mmCIF file of C-alpha atoms and ligand atoms in Angstrom:
data_model
loop_
_atom_site.group_PDB
_atom_site.id
_atom_site.type_symbol
_atom_site.label_atom_id
_atom_site.label_comp_id
_atom_site.label_asym_id
_atom_site.label_seq_id
_atom_site.Cartn_x
_atom_site.Cartn_y
_atom_site.Cartn_z
ATOM 1 C CA MET A 1 31.079 127.565 -62.947
ATOM 2 C CA PRO A 2 29.297 126.160 -66.024
ATOM 3 C CA HIS A 3 28.165 122.753 -66.430
ATOM 4 C CA LEU A 4 30.723 120.672 -67.855
ATOM 5 C CA PHE A 5 28.133 118.120 -69.155
ATOM 6 C CA PRO A 6 25.642 118.798 -71.141
ATOM 7 C CA LEU A 7 21.879 118.902 -68.643
ATOM 8 C CA PRO A 8 20.120 116.409 -71.238
ATOM 9 C CA LEU A 9 22.988 113.316 -70.218
ATOM 10 C CA VAL A 10 23.250 114.164 -66.427
ATOM 11 C CA GLU A 11 19.515 113.803 -66.837
ATOM 12 C CA ARG A 12 19.155 111.038 -68.626
ATOM 13 C CA LEU A 13 22.255 109.091 -65.915
ATOM 14 C CA ARG A 14 21.107 110.710 -63.294
ATOM 15 C CA THR A 15 17.024 109.130 -63.335
ATOM 16 C CA ALA A 16 18.773 106.121 -64.929
ATOM 17 C CA ARG A 17 17.817 102.207 -63.572
ATOM 18 C CA HIS A 18 19.887 100.191 -65.708
ATOM 19 C CA LEU A 19 22.003 101.724 -67.122
ATOM 20 C CA VAL A 20 25.181 99.592 -69.378
ATOM 21 C CA VAL A 21 28.529 99.952 -69.567
ATOM 22 C CA PHE A 22 30.171 98.237 -73.040
ATOM 23 C CA SER A 23 34.096 98.131 -72.569
ATOM 24 C CA GLY A 24 36.326 97.668 -74.975
ATOM 25 C CA ALA A 25 39.970 97.749 -74.855
ATOM 26 C CA GLY A 26 40.865 101.417 -74.678
ATOM 27 C CA MET A 27 39.507 100.974 -70.818
ATOM 28 C CA SER A 28 42.037 99.394 -69.947
ATOM 29 C CA ALA A 29 44.581 101.151 -71.982
ATOM 30 C CA GLU A 30 45.602 103.829 -68.942
ATOM 31 C CA SER A 31 45.898 101.363 -67.293
ATOM 32 C CA GLY A 32 49.048 99.572 -69.577
ATOM 33 C CA VAL A 33 47.527 97.956 -71.089
ATOM 34 C CA PRO A 34 47.848 97.479 -75.129
ATOM 35 C CA THR A 35 44.362 98.597 -76.979
ATOM 36 C CA PHE A 36 44.055 96.025 -80.433
ATOM 37 C CA ARG A 37 43.406 98.779 -83.282
ATOM 38 C CA ASP A 38 45.666 102.050 -81.736
ATOM 39 C CA ALA A 39 48.465 103.354 -84.889
ATOM 40 C CA GLN A 40 51.675 102.297 -83.264
ATOM 41 C CA THR A 41 50.734 101.107 -80.060
ATOM 42 C CA GLY A 42 47.824 98.668 -80.638
ATOM 43 C CA LEU A 43 48.432 94.963 -80.442
ATOM 44 C CA TRP A 44 47.303 95.036 -84.176
ATOM 45 C CA ALA A 45 49.870 97.099 -85.556
ATOM 46 C CA ARG A 46 52.431 94.908 -83.831
ATOM 47 C CA TYR A 47 51.055 91.097 -84.429
ATOM 48 C CA ASP A 48 49.252 89.656 -86.824
ATOM 49 C CA PRO A 49 46.250 88.500 -85.565
ATOM 50 C CA THR A 50 46.035 85.667 -87.826
ATOM 51 C CA GLU A 51 49.749 83.592 -86.541
ATOM 52 C CA LEU A 52 48.320 84.472 -82.766
ATOM 53 C CA ALA A 53 44.453 84.450 -81.722
ATOM 54 C CA SER A 54 42.555 81.720 -84.262
ATOM 55 C CA PRO A 55 42.434 78.376 -83.692
ATOM 56 C CA GLU A 56 44.714 77.571 -87.249
ATOM 57 C CA ALA A 57 47.186 79.396 -85.952
ATOM 58 C CA PHE A 58 47.335 77.097 -82.350
ATOM 59 C CA ARG A 59 46.928 73.857 -84.258
ATOM 60 C CA ARG A 60 50.191 75.199 -86.785
ATOM 61 C CA HIS A 61 52.606 77.102 -83.990
ATOM 62 C CA PRO A 62 50.531 75.943 -79.898
ATOM 63 C CA LYS A 63 53.980 77.282 -79.072
ATOM 64 C CA ARG A 64 54.314 80.721 -80.421
ATOM 65 C CA VAL A 65 51.224 81.538 -79.754
ATOM 66 C CA TRP A 66 50.915 79.700 -75.693
ATOM 67 C CA ASP A 67 53.282 81.575 -75.066
ATOM 68 C CA TRP A 68 51.863 85.251 -76.776
ATOM 69 C CA TYR A 69 49.074 84.667 -74.163
ATOM 70 C CA ALA A 70 51.918 84.013 -71.273
ATOM 71 C CA TRP A 71 53.457 87.158 -71.544
ATOM 72 C CA ARG A 72 50.269 88.848 -72.388
ATOM 73 C CA ARG A 73 48.872 87.480 -68.994
ATOM 74 C CA GLU A 74 51.888 88.664 -66.889
ATOM 75 C CA LEU A 75 51.778 91.890 -68.476
ATOM 76 C CA VAL A 76 47.772 91.997 -66.795
ATOM 77 C CA ARG A 77 48.949 90.770 -64.157
ATOM 78 C CA ARG A 78 51.102 94.077 -63.001
ATOM 79 C CA ALA A 79 47.972 95.844 -64.069
ATOM 80 C CA ARG A 80 45.833 97.264 -61.970
ATOM 81 C CA PRO A 81 42.050 99.389 -62.712
ATOM 82 C CA ASN A 82 42.650 102.674 -63.142
ATOM 83 C CA PRO A 83 40.171 105.751 -62.229
ATOM 84 C CA GLY A 84 37.940 104.518 -65.498
ATOM 85 C CA HIS A 85 37.253 101.403 -63.745
ATOM 86 C CA GLU A 86 36.633 103.065 -60.239
ATOM 87 C CA ALA A 87 34.771 104.999 -61.390
ATOM 88 C CA VAL A 88 32.318 102.476 -63.377
ATOM 89 C CA ALA A 89 32.391 100.267 -59.902
ATOM 90 C CA ARG A 90 31.067 103.328 -57.458
ATOM 91 C CA LEU A 91 28.570 104.086 -60.463
ATOM 92 C CA GLU A 92 26.327 100.560 -58.242
ATOM 93 C CA ARG A 93 25.948 102.913 -55.706
ATOM 94 C CA TRP A 94 23.470 105.196 -57.068
ATOM 95 C CA VAL A 95 21.832 103.415 -60.205
ATOM 96 C CA PRO A 96 19.657 100.460 -59.158
ATOM 97 C CA GLN A 97 21.056 97.925 -62.368
ATOM 98 C CA VAL A 98 24.617 98.324 -63.419
ATOM 99 C CA THR A 99 25.585 95.216 -65.608
ATOM 100 C CA VAL A 100 29.488 95.940 -67.500
ATOM 101 C CA VAL A 101 29.223 94.054 -70.692
ATOM 102 C CA THR A 102 33.056 93.498 -71.814
ATOM 103 C CA GLN A 103 34.801 92.633 -74.670
ATOM 104 C CA ASN A 104 38.225 92.789 -71.979
ATOM 105 C CA VAL A 105 39.655 90.109 -71.016
ATOM 106 C CA ASP A 106 41.612 91.616 -67.749
ATOM 107 C CA GLY A 107 39.712 90.910 -65.753
ATOM 108 C CA LEU A 108 40.182 94.837 -64.098
ATOM 109 C CA HIS A 109 36.399 95.263 -64.383
ATOM 110 C CA GLN A 110 35.544 92.764 -61.442
ATOM 111 C CA GLN A 111 39.225 94.672 -59.161
ATOM 112 C CA ALA A 112 37.284 98.026 -59.531
ATOM 113 C CA GLY A 113 34.800 96.108 -57.464
ATOM 114 C CA SER A 114 31.996 96.092 -60.507
ATOM 115 C CA ARG A 115 29.582 93.225 -59.522
ATOM 116 C CA ARG A 116 27.570 92.277 -62.358
ATOM 117 C CA VAL A 117 30.225 91.495 -65.217
ATOM 118 C CA ILE A 118 29.306 90.126 -68.881
ATOM 119 C CA GLU A 119 32.795 88.715 -70.425
ATOM 120 C CA LEU A 120 32.166 88.807 -73.952
ATOM 121 C CA HIS A 121 35.592 87.152 -75.336
ATOM 122 C CA GLY A 122 36.403 85.366 -72.351
ATOM 123 C CA ASN A 123 39.062 85.782 -69.528
ATOM 124 C CA LEU A 124 43.516 85.293 -70.527
ATOM 125 C CA HIS A 125 43.143 83.940 -66.791
ATOM 126 C CA ARG A 126 41.346 81.241 -67.479
ATOM 127 C CA THR A 127 43.290 78.164 -69.091
ATOM 128 C CA VAL A 128 40.890 75.657 -70.523
ATOM 129 C CA CYS A 129 41.823 72.354 -72.313
ATOM 130 C CA ALA A 130 41.509 72.965 -76.245
ATOM 131 C CA GLN A 131 40.443 69.072 -76.478
ATOM 132 C CA CYS A 132 37.702 68.603 -73.191
ATOM 133 C CA ARG A 133 37.604 71.968 -72.642
ATOM 134 C CA ARG A 134 37.309 71.340 -69.090
ATOM 135 C CA VAL A 135 39.150 75.095 -67.085
ATOM 136 C CA VAL A 136 42.749 73.889 -65.037
ATOM 137 C CA PRO A 137 44.471 75.988 -63.038
ATOM 138 C CA PRO A 138 48.346 75.927 -62.817
ATOM 139 C CA GLU A 139 48.666 74.771 -59.827
ATOM 140 C CA ALA A 140 46.788 71.372 -62.712
ATOM 141 C CA TRP A 141 48.541 72.451 -65.895
ATOM 142 C CA GLY A 142 50.444 68.890 -66.930
ATOM 143 C CA PRO A 143 54.039 69.164 -67.960
ATOM 144 C CA PRO A 144 54.840 69.806 -71.283
ATOM 145 C CA GLY A 145 54.812 67.445 -74.195
ATOM 146 C CA PRO A 146 56.621 68.039 -77.297
ATOM 147 C CA GLU A 147 55.334 70.713 -78.344
ATOM 148 C CA GLY A 148 55.725 72.987 -75.756
ATOM 149 C CA VAL A 149 52.174 73.463 -74.229
ATOM 150 C CA PRO A 150 51.013 72.575 -70.803
ATOM 151 C CA ARG A 151 48.385 68.833 -71.414
ATOM 152 C CA CYS A 152 45.380 68.859 -69.319
ATOM 153 C CA PRO A 153 45.519 66.720 -66.744
ATOM 154 C CA ALA A 154 42.098 64.670 -67.931
ATOM 155 C CA CYS A 155 42.764 63.665 -70.923
ATOM 156 C CA GLY A 156 45.971 65.072 -72.048
ATOM 157 C CA GLY A 157 45.113 67.770 -74.851
ATOM 158 C CA LEU A 158 46.334 70.602 -75.208
ATOM 159 C CA LEU A 159 45.912 73.862 -72.917
ATOM 160 C CA ARG A 160 44.341 77.096 -74.071
ATOM 161 C CA PRO A 161 43.619 80.729 -72.115
ATOM 162 C CA ASP A 162 39.398 80.843 -72.357
ATOM 163 C CA VAL A 163 39.499 83.681 -75.014
ATOM 164 C CA VAL A 164 37.600 83.928 -78.100
ATOM 165 C CA TRP A 165 39.342 83.741 -80.952
ATOM 166 C CA PHE A 166 38.986 84.653 -84.911
ATOM 167 C CA GLY A 167 36.600 82.242 -85.904
ATOM 168 C CA GLU A 168 34.924 80.961 -82.600
ATOM 169 C CA GLY A 169 31.994 81.885 -81.490
ATOM 170 C CA LEU A 170 30.938 83.437 -78.222
ATOM 171 C CA PRO A 171 29.987 82.059 -75.399
ATOM 172 C CA GLN A 172 26.260 81.327 -75.320
ATOM 173 C CA ASP A 173 25.268 82.229 -72.134
ATOM 174 C CA ALA A 174 27.217 85.754 -71.825
ATOM 175 C CA TRP A 175 26.182 86.773 -75.033
ATOM 176 C CA GLN A 176 22.757 86.118 -74.726
ATOM 177 C CA ALA A 177 22.706 87.542 -71.522
ATOM 178 C CA ALA A 178 24.127 91.453 -72.930
ATOM 179 C CA VAL A 179 21.649 91.220 -75.374
ATOM 180 C CA ARG A 180 18.923 91.068 -72.482
ATOM 181 C CA ALA A 181 20.706 93.436 -70.805
ATOM 182 C CA ALA A 182 21.245 96.288 -73.928
ATOM 183 C CA GLN A 183 17.229 95.407 -75.165
ATOM 184 C CA ARG A 184 16.175 96.680 -71.034
ATOM 185 C CA ALA A 185 19.413 98.918 -70.326
ATOM 186 C CA ASP A 186 17.877 102.985 -70.503
ATOM 187 C CA VAL A 187 21.242 104.278 -70.791
ATOM 188 C CA MET A 188 24.437 102.772 -72.203
ATOM 189 C CA LEU A 189 28.432 104.540 -72.078
ATOM 190 C CA VAL A 190 29.379 102.768 -74.571
ATOM 191 C CA VAL A 191 33.443 103.510 -73.671
ATOM 192 C CA GLY A 192 37.048 102.569 -75.941
ATOM 193 C CA THR A 193 35.969 100.792 -78.388
ATOM 194 C CA SER A 194 37.002 100.556 -82.207
ATOM 195 C CA GLY A 195 33.059 98.886 -82.565
ATOM 196 C CA LEU A 196 34.198 96.848 -85.799
ATOM 197 C CA VAL A 197 34.451 93.852 -83.513
ATOM 198 C CA GLN A 198 30.854 91.265 -84.570
ATOM 199 C CA PRO A 199 28.974 90.427 -82.837
ATOM 200 C CA ALA A 200 30.131 92.680 -79.916
ATOM 201 C CA ALA A 201 29.512 95.246 -81.537
ATOM 202 C CA SER A 202 25.889 95.169 -82.580
ATOM 203 C CA LEU A 203 25.173 95.598 -78.764
ATOM 204 C CA PRO A 204 24.835 99.451 -78.752
ATOM 205 C CA VAL A 205 22.268 99.080 -82.307
ATOM 206 C CA MET A 206 20.256 96.557 -80.349
ATOM 207 C CA ALA A 207 20.073 99.072 -77.105
ATOM 208 C CA LYS A 208 19.144 102.481 -78.987
ATOM 209 C CA GLU A 209 16.192 99.684 -81.071
ATOM 210 C CA ALA A 210 15.042 99.395 -78.008
ATOM 211 C CA GLY A 211 15.230 103.101 -77.058
ATOM 212 C CA ALA A 212 18.655 104.003 -74.701
ATOM 213 C CA TYR A 213 20.429 106.691 -75.025
ATOM 214 C CA LEU A 214 23.620 106.617 -75.809
ATOM 215 C CA VAL A 215 26.769 108.386 -74.869
ATOM 216 C CA GLU A 216 30.397 107.192 -76.404
ATOM 217 C CA VAL A 217 33.906 107.668 -74.330
ATOM 218 C CA ASN A 218 36.532 107.460 -76.467
ATOM 219 C CA PRO A 219 39.776 110.149 -77.682
ATOM 220 C CA ARG A 220 38.483 109.875 -81.838
ATOM 221 C CA PRO A 221 35.382 108.392 -83.465
ATOM 222 C CA SER A 222 34.617 104.791 -83.329
ATOM 223 C CA ALA A 223 32.695 103.225 -86.116
ATOM 224 C CA LEU A 224 30.150 103.063 -83.738
ATOM 225 C CA SER A 225 30.214 107.376 -83.213
ATOM 226 C CA PRO A 226 27.088 108.235 -85.609
ATOM 227 C CA LEU A 227 24.678 106.352 -83.248
ATOM 228 C CA MET A 228 25.435 108.132 -80.277
ATOM 229 C CA ASP A 229 22.971 110.619 -78.864
ATOM 230 C CA HIS A 230 25.938 112.398 -77.022
ATOM 231 C CA THR A 231 29.806 112.073 -76.526
ATOM 232 C CA LEU A 232 32.249 112.406 -74.886
ATOM 233 C CA ARG A 233 36.612 113.047 -76.493
ATOM 234 C CA GLY A 234 39.175 112.256 -73.843
ATOM 235 C CA PRO A 235 40.291 109.405 -72.691
ATOM 236 C CA ALA A 236 38.310 106.610 -69.905
ATOM 237 C CA GLY A 237 40.620 107.368 -66.985
ATOM 238 C CA GLN A 238 39.901 111.355 -66.876
ATOM 239 C CA VAL A 239 35.946 111.294 -68.461
ATOM 240 C CA LEU A 240 34.739 109.116 -66.425
ATOM 241 C CA PRO A 241 35.458 110.190 -63.124
ATOM 242 C CA ALA A 242 34.116 113.766 -64.108
ATOM 243 C CA LEU A 243 30.854 112.463 -65.809
ATOM 244 C CA VAL A 244 30.308 110.579 -62.483
ATOM 245 C CA GLN A 245 30.830 113.609 -60.079
ATOM 246 C CA ALA A 246 29.271 115.698 -62.503
ATOM 247 C CA VAL A 247 25.640 113.770 -62.725
ATOM 248 C CA TRP A 248 26.034 112.412 -58.521
ATOM 249 C CA GLY A 249 29.074 114.276 -57.152
ATOM 250 C CA THR A 250 28.386 116.802 -54.552
ATOM 251 C CA ASP A 251 30.238 119.625 -56.333
ATOM 252 C CA GLN A 252 29.513 121.003 -59.311
ATOM 253 C CA GLY A 253 31.544 118.772 -61.975
ATOM 254 C CA PHE A 254 33.556 121.150 -63.677
ATOM 255 C CA SER A 255 35.747 120.136 -66.085
ATOM 256 C CA LYS A 256 36.527 120.149 -70.041
ATOM 257 C CA TYR A 257 34.902 117.557 -71.435
ATOM 258 C CA GLU A 258 31.892 119.897 -71.876
HETATM 259 P P1 OAD B 301 39.841 98.361 -80.102
HETATM 260 O O1 OAD B 301 41.983 98.251 -79.993
HETATM 261 O O2 OAD B 301 40.302 97.773 -82.008
HETATM 262 O O3 OAD B 301 39.563 99.766 -80.205
HETATM 263 C C1 OAD B 301 40.047 100.327 -78.830
HETATM 264 C C2 OAD B 301 39.635 101.423 -78.578
HETATM 265 O O4 OAD B 301 40.104 102.217 -77.436
HETATM 266 C C3 OAD B 301 40.049 102.269 -79.777
HETATM 267 O O5 OAD B 301 38.854 103.776 -80.569
HETATM 268 C C4 OAD B 301 40.783 103.736 -79.224
HETATM 269 O O6 OAD B 301 40.277 104.762 -79.834
HETATM 270 C C5 OAD B 301 39.947 103.613 -77.473
HETATM 271 N N1 OAD B 301 41.104 104.508 -77.290
HETATM 272 C C6 OAD B 301 42.202 104.129 -77.282
HETATM 273 N N2 OAD B 301 41.999 104.386 -75.829
HETATM 274 C C7 OAD B 301 41.252 105.020 -74.449
HETATM 275 C C8 OAD B 301 41.374 105.237 -73.647
HETATM 276 N N3 OAD B 301 42.824 106.127 -72.245
HETATM 277 N N4 OAD B 301 40.368 105.447 -73.366
HETATM 278 C C9 OAD B 301 38.923 105.487 -73.749
HETATM 279 N N5 OAD B 301 38.893 104.970 -75.549
HETATM 280 C C10 OAD B 301 40.628 105.215 -75.792
HETATM 281 O O7 OAD B 301 39.783 97.249 -78.339
HETATM 282 P P2 OAD B 301 38.069 96.618 -78.189
HETATM 283 O O8 OAD B 301 37.370 97.366 -79.336
HETATM 284 O O9 OAD B 301 38.209 96.387 -77.353
HETATM 285 O O10 OAD B 301 38.765 90.469 -79.275
HETATM 286 O O11 OAD B 301 38.231 95.150 -80.115
HETATM 287 C C11 OAD B 301 37.216 94.095 -79.970
HETATM 288 C C12 OAD B 301 37.678 92.954 -80.136
HETATM 289 O O12 OAD B 301 39.085 92.731 -81.077
HETATM 290 C C13 OAD B 301 38.589 92.545 -78.624
HETATM 291 O O13 OAD B 301 37.701 92.268 -77.748
HETATM 292 C C14 OAD B 301 39.945 91.888 -79.025
HETATM 293 C C15 OAD B 301 39.978 92.031 -80.567
HETATM 294 O O14 OAD B 301 39.873 91.308 -81.475
HETATM 295 C C16 OAD B 301 39.669 89.811 -78.957
HETATM 296 O O15 OAD B 301 40.283 88.829 -78.460
HETATM 297 C C17 OAD B 301 38.294 88.261 -79.487
#
């Protein structure tokens, strides 16, 4: 049977000591969570990010922003990890150190069982006070004021999702941990990201400069494709299980992702 994935790729993975999975919205696409920039289906094809995902938007129209995130929260609550997330979680059986660095805010990597997940852009399920930055669980949300948005029980500020908006900085400890992981990685799997949002998109560059072998999993080319040592053109939910099977499984891992 022909070998599915090229031998150098299989060998790199089999001998990896520190593997970093750097994921974006495409990772969760097969869980039914829309991406941002895919034509037709991406959220930014239907909604204007400056109206929904910036501190100014929240100041101008707090209820619109709150309701949009409430809709996304509900959508993500119904979503389940797909075979791609599950394959990533299984990597921990074989690779001594696996770090997932994700731009996703849906928590699906953790749900699939990945133990070390660095969330660069926050988490949709966590709500914080826009004023005092306290994390406030749903049962403690104060009644909405005239703006229609629940308030902080401690200081009365408006509550907001704990996600990074355009114009905001990344959580510093998450960013620093991600940089350290990128610089230590011997292989980085770059999955389902357009590579257009900084500073996150500079992590594969840092990993490459530090000597990592870079592999992209994406049905389409991305801004990061030129950097790759190898590209696997296909959906994460199909490519990742096939890859894991080919590298560590017992069968010969035949599939069409040559
Ligand atoms: P994008 O929507 O920019 O890119 C999604 C990528 O996933 C594209 O390259 C698609 O080709 C690819 N894709 C689609 N379906 C896929 C599948 N089944 N398997 C693998 N790949 C697939 O999403 P991100 O790169 O994550 O920021 O966007 C980065 C940031 O921009 C997000 O974190 C978000 C957004 O504004 C914040 O919320 C701060």
